Coordinates of C-alpha atoms in Angstrom, one line a residue:
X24 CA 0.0 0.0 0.0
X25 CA 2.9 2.8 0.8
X26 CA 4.7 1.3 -2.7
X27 CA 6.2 4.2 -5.2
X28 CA 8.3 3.9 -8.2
X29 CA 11.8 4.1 -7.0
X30 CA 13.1 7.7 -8.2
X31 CA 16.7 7.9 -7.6
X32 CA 19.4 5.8 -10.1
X33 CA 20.1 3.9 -7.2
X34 CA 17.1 2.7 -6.3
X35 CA 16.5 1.6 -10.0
X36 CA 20.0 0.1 -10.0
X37 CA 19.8 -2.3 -7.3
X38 CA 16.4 -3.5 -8.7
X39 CA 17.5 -4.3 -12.3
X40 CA 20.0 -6.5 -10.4
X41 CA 17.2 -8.6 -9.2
X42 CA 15.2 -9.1 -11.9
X43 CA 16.0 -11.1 -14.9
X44 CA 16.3 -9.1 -18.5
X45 CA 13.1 -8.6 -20.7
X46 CA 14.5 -11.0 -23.1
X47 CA 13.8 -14.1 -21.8
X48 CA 17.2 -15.4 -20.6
X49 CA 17.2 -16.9 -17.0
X50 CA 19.4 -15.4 -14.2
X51 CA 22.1 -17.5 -12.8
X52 CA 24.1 -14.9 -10.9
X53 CA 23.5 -15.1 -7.5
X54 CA 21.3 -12.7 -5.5
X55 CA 23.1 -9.9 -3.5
X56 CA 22.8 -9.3 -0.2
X57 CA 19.8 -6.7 0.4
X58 CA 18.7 -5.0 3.3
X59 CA 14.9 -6.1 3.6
X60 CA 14.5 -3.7 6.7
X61 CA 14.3 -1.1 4.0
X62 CA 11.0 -0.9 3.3
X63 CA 11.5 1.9 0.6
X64 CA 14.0 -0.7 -1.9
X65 CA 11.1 -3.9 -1.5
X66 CA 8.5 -2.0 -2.4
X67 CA 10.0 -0.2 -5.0
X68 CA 11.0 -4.0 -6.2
X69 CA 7.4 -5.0 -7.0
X70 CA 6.3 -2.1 -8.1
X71 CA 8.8 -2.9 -11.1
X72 CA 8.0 -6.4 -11.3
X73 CA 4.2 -5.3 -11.2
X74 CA 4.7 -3.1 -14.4
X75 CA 6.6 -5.8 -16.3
X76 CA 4.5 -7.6 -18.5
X77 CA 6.1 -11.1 -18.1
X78 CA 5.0 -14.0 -15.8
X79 CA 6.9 -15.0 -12.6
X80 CA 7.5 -18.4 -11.3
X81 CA 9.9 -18.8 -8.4
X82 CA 12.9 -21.3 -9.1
X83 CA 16.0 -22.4 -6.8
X84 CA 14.6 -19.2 -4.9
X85 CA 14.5 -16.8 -7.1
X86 CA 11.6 -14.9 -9.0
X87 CA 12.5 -15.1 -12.6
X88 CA 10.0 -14.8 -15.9
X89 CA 8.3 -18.2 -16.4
X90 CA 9.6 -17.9 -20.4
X91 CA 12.9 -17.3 -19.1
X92 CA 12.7 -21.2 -17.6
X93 CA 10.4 -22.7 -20.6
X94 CA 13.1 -21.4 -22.7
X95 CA 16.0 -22.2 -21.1
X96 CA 14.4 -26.0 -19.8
X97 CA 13.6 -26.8 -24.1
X98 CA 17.4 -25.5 -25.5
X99 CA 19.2 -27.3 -22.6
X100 CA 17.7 -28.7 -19.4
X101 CA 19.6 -28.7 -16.6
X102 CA 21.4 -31.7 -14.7
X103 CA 18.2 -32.3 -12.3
X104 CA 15.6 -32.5 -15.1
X105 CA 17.9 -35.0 -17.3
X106 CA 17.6 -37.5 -13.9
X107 CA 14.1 -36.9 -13.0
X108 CA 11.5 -39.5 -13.6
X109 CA 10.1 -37.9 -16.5
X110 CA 12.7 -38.3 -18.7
X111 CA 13.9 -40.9 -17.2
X112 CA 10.2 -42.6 -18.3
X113 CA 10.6 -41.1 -21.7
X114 CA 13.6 -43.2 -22.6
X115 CA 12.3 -46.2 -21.3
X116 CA 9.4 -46.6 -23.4
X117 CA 11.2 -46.0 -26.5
X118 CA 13.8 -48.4 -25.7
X119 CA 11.1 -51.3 -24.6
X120 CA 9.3 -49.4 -27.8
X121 CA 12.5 -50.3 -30.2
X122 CA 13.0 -54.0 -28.6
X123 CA 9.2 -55.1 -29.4
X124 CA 9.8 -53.8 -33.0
X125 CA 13.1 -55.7 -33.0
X126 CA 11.0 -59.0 -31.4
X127 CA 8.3 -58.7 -34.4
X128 CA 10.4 -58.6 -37.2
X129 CA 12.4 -61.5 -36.2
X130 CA 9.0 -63.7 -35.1
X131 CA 8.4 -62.1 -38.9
X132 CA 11.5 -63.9 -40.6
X133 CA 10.7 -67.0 -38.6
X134 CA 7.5 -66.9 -39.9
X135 CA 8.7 -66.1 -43.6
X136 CA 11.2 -69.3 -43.5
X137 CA 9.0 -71.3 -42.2
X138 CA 7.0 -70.9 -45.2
X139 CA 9.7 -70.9 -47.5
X140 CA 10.6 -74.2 -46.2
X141 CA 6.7 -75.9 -46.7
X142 CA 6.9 -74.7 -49.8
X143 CA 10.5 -75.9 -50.4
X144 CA 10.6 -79.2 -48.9
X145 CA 14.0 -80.9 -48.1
X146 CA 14.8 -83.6 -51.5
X147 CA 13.4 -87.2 -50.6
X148 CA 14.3 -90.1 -51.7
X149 CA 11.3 -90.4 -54.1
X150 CA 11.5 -86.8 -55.3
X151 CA 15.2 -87.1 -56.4
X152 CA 14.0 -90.6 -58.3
X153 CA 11.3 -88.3 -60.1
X154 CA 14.1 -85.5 -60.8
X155 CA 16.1 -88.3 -62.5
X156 CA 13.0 -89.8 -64.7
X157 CA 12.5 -86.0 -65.8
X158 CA 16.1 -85.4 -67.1
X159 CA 16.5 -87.2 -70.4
X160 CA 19.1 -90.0 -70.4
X161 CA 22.2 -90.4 -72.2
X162 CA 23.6 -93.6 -74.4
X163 CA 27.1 -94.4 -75.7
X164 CA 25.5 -97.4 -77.0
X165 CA 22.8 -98.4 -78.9
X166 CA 22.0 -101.7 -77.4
X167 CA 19.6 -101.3 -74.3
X168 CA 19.2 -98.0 -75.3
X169 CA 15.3 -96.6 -75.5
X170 CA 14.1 -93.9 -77.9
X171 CA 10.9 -92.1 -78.2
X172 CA 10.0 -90.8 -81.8
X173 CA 7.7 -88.2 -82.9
X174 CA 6.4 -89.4 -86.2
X175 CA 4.2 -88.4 -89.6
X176 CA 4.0 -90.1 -92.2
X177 CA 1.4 -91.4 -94.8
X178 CA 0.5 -94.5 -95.8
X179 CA 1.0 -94.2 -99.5
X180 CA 4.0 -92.5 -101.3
X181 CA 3.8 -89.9 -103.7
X182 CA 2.4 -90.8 -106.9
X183 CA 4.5 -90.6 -109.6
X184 CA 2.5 -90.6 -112.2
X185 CA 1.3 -87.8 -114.4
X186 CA 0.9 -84.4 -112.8
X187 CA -2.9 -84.0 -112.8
X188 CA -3.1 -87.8 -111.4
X189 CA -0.4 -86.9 -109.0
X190 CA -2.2 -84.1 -107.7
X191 CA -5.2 -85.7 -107.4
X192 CA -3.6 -88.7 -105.3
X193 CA -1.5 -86.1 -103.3
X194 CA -5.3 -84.7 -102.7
X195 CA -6.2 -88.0 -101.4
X196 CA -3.6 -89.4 -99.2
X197 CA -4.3 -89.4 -95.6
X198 CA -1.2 -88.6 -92.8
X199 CA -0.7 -90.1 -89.7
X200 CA 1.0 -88.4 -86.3
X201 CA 2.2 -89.5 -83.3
X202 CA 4.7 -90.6 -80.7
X203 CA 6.5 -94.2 -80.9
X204 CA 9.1 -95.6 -78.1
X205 CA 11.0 -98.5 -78.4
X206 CA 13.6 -100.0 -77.2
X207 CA 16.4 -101.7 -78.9
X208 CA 17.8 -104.6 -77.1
X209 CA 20.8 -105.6 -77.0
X210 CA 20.2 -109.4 -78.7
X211 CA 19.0 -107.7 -81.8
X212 CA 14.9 -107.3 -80.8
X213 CA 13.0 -104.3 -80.6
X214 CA 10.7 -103.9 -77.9
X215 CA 7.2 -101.6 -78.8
X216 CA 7.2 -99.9 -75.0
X217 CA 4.3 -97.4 -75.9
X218 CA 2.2 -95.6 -78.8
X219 CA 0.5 -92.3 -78.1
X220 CA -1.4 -91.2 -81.5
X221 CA -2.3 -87.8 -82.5
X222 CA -6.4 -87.4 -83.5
X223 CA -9.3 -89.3 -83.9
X224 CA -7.6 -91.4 -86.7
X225 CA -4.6 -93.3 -86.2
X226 CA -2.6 -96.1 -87.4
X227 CA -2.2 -99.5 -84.5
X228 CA 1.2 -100.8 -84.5
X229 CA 1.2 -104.6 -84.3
X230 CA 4.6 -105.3 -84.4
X231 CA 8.5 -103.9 -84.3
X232 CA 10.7 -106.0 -85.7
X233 CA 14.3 -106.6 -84.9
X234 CA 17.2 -103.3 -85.8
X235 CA 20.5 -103.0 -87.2
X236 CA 23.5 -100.9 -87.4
X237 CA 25.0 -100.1 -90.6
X238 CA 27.4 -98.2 -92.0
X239 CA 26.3 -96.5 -96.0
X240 CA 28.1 -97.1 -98.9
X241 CA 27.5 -93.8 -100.2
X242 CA 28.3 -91.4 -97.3
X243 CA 30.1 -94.2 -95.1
X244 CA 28.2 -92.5 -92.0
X245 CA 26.5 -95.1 -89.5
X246 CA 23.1 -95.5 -90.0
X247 CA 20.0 -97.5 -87.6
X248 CA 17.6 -99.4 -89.4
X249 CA 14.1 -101.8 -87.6
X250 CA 10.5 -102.1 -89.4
X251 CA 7.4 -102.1 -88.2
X252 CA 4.0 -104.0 -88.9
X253 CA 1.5 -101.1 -89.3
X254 CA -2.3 -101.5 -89.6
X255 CA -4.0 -98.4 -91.4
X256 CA -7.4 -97.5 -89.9
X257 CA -10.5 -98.6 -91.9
X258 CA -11.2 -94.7 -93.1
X259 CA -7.6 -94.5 -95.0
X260 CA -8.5 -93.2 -98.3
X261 CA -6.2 -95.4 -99.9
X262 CA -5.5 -98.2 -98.2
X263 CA -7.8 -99.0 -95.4
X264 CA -7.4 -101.1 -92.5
X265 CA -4.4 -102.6 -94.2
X266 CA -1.4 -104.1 -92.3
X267 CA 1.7 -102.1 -94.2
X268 CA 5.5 -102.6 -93.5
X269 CA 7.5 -99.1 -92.7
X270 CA 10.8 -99.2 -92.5
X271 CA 12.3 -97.0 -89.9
X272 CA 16.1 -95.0 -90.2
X273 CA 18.2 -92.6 -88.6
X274 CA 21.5 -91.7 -88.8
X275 CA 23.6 -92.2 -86.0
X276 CA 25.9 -89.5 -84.9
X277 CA 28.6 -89.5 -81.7
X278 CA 29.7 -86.6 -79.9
X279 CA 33.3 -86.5 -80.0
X280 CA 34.1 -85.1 -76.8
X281 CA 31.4 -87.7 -74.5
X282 CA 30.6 -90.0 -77.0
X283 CA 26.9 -89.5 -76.5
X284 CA 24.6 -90.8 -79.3
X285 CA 21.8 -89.3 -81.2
X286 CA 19.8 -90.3 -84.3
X287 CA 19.0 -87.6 -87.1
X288 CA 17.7 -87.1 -90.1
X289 CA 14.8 -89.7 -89.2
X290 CA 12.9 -91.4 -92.4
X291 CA 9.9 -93.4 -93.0
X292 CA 9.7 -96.0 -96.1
X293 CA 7.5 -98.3 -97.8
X294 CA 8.9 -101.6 -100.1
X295 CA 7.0 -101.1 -103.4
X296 CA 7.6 -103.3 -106.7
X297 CA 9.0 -101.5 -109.3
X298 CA 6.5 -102.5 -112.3
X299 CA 8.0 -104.0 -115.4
X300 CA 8.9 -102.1 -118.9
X301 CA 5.5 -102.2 -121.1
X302 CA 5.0 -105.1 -123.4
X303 CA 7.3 -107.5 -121.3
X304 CA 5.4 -110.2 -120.4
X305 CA 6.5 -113.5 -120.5
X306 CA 7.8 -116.1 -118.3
X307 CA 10.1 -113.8 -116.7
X308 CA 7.7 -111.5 -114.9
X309 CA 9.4 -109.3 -113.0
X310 CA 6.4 -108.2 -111.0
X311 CA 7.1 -108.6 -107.2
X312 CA 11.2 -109.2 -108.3
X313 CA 12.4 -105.6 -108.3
X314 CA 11.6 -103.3 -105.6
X315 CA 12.6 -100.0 -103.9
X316 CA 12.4 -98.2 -100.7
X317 CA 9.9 -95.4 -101.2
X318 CA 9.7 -91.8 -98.5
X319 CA 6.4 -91.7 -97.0
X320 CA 7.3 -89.8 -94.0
X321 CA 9.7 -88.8 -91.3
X322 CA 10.3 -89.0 -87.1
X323 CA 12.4 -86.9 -85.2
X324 CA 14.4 -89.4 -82.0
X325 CA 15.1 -88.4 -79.1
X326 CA 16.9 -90.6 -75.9
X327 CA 14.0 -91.7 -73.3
X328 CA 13.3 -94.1 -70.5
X329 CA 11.2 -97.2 -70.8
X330 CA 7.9 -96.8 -69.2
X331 CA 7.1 -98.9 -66.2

């Protein structure tokens, strides 16, 4: 009630020294020693700290502008607020926060491998037997050896008549697809393992016969010859349900560096008697005497196991 403004430089002085500065900043000086019995000086110190605009908290002690401490407690806070309890609590839940992240992306991984491996599984004993019936086999040898060829052929050759007849037979002539395996044993027998025909209308096989390995006269290359007993189907345009003889050959070539085999140049053949010259009839017929091999076709080989 008897506070005035303090009027003499002194007075101001002495109060400036215990205040903090308008700009925020929080006191650390400490406080000199002040005569509280005059009652002039303390009143003239609230009548200064009444006309400030600022807040006042008390800290350690001392009244200093609340900013001054919000300020000065989010730049840097001191010693006692870094070991109180709540920022003590602060870095504990972020650590047990980082170590249940950590904990779910490994049950994450172990979940991931786990279905890696069902989908995965370890090689058995009956899957590595099905890896080896999937990877095609190799032969140095023909004997024992198995082969399954893709086939087309017709059952007639190509006319070789005139060219309007020709056409017309061509027109006519009826082919046959398919996939043939064998194998070729080593006592000189062919073996007829399995027959899968392509369409509606195919031709049966009723018999392979035995095969040979010969070498050619003309090109002195190694060649593999069998025959088969053939039955045509009974909608054959030209010969129907007719059991016909093919004759079956491949060349046979070696790899140099393994000595692998393979068979090439696959080709299908019928026997068909040459006719005689016109007008020579007589005792010597030579109907059913002369004959050549005629192409009706070809098959592509390749090395295979026997079926069970």
């Amino acid at each position: 009630q008897n506070s005035r403004q303090p009027s003499s430089p002194e007075e101001k002085a002495m109060a400036l020294k215990m205040i903090s500065n308008r700009n925020g900043q929080a006191t650390t000086r400490t406080m000199p020693s002040i005569c509280f019995d005059n009652r002039r000086l303390f009143s003239a110190l609230f009548v200064l700290l009444a006309q400030s605009s600022l807040p006042f908290v008390v800290v350690d002690g001392f009244t200093t502008p609340s900013s001054s401490v919000t300020s000065s407690v989010g730049r840097q806070p001191h010693d006692s607020l870094h070991r109180s309890k709540l920022f003590t609590a602060t870095n504990t839940d972020d650590i047990e926060k980082l170590r249940q992240d950590a904990q779910r992306l490994r049950q994450d991984a172990e979940d991931l491998k786990a279905e890696l491996n069902a989908q995965t599984p370890l090689p058995t004993k009956d899957t590595q037997q099905q890896a080896l019936q999937v990877s095609p086999p190799t032969y140095t040898s023909l004997r024992d050896s198995t082969w399954t060829l893709t086939y087309r052929f017709a059952s007639e050759p190509e006319s070789e008549k005139e060219e309007k007849e020709k056409e017309e037979q061509q027109q006519r002539r009826q082919f046959y697809s398919g996939k043939l395996q064998v194998t070729l044993l080593d006592d000189g027998y062919t073996t007829l393992v399995a027959h899968e025909p392509n369409g509606a209308s195919a031709v049966r096989f009723e018999k392979v016969w035995g095969w040979d390995e010969e070498v050619s006269n003309e090109d002195k290359l190694t060649y593999v010859l069998f025959s088969s007993t053939t039955v045509t189907p009974p909608d054959d345009p030209i010969n129907p349900n007719q059991p016909l003889r093919f004759y079956w050959q491949g060349r046979v070539d070696v790899d140099d560096k393994s000595g692998v085999l393979s068979i090439a140049d696959g080709t299908v053949t019928v026997k068909k008697d040459i006719e005689p010259p016109g007008g020579f009839w007589g005792v010597f017929n030579g109907g059913g005497i002369l004959a050549q091999f005629r192409f009706v076709g070809n098959f592509v080989a390749k090395p295979s196991r026997a079926e069970e």
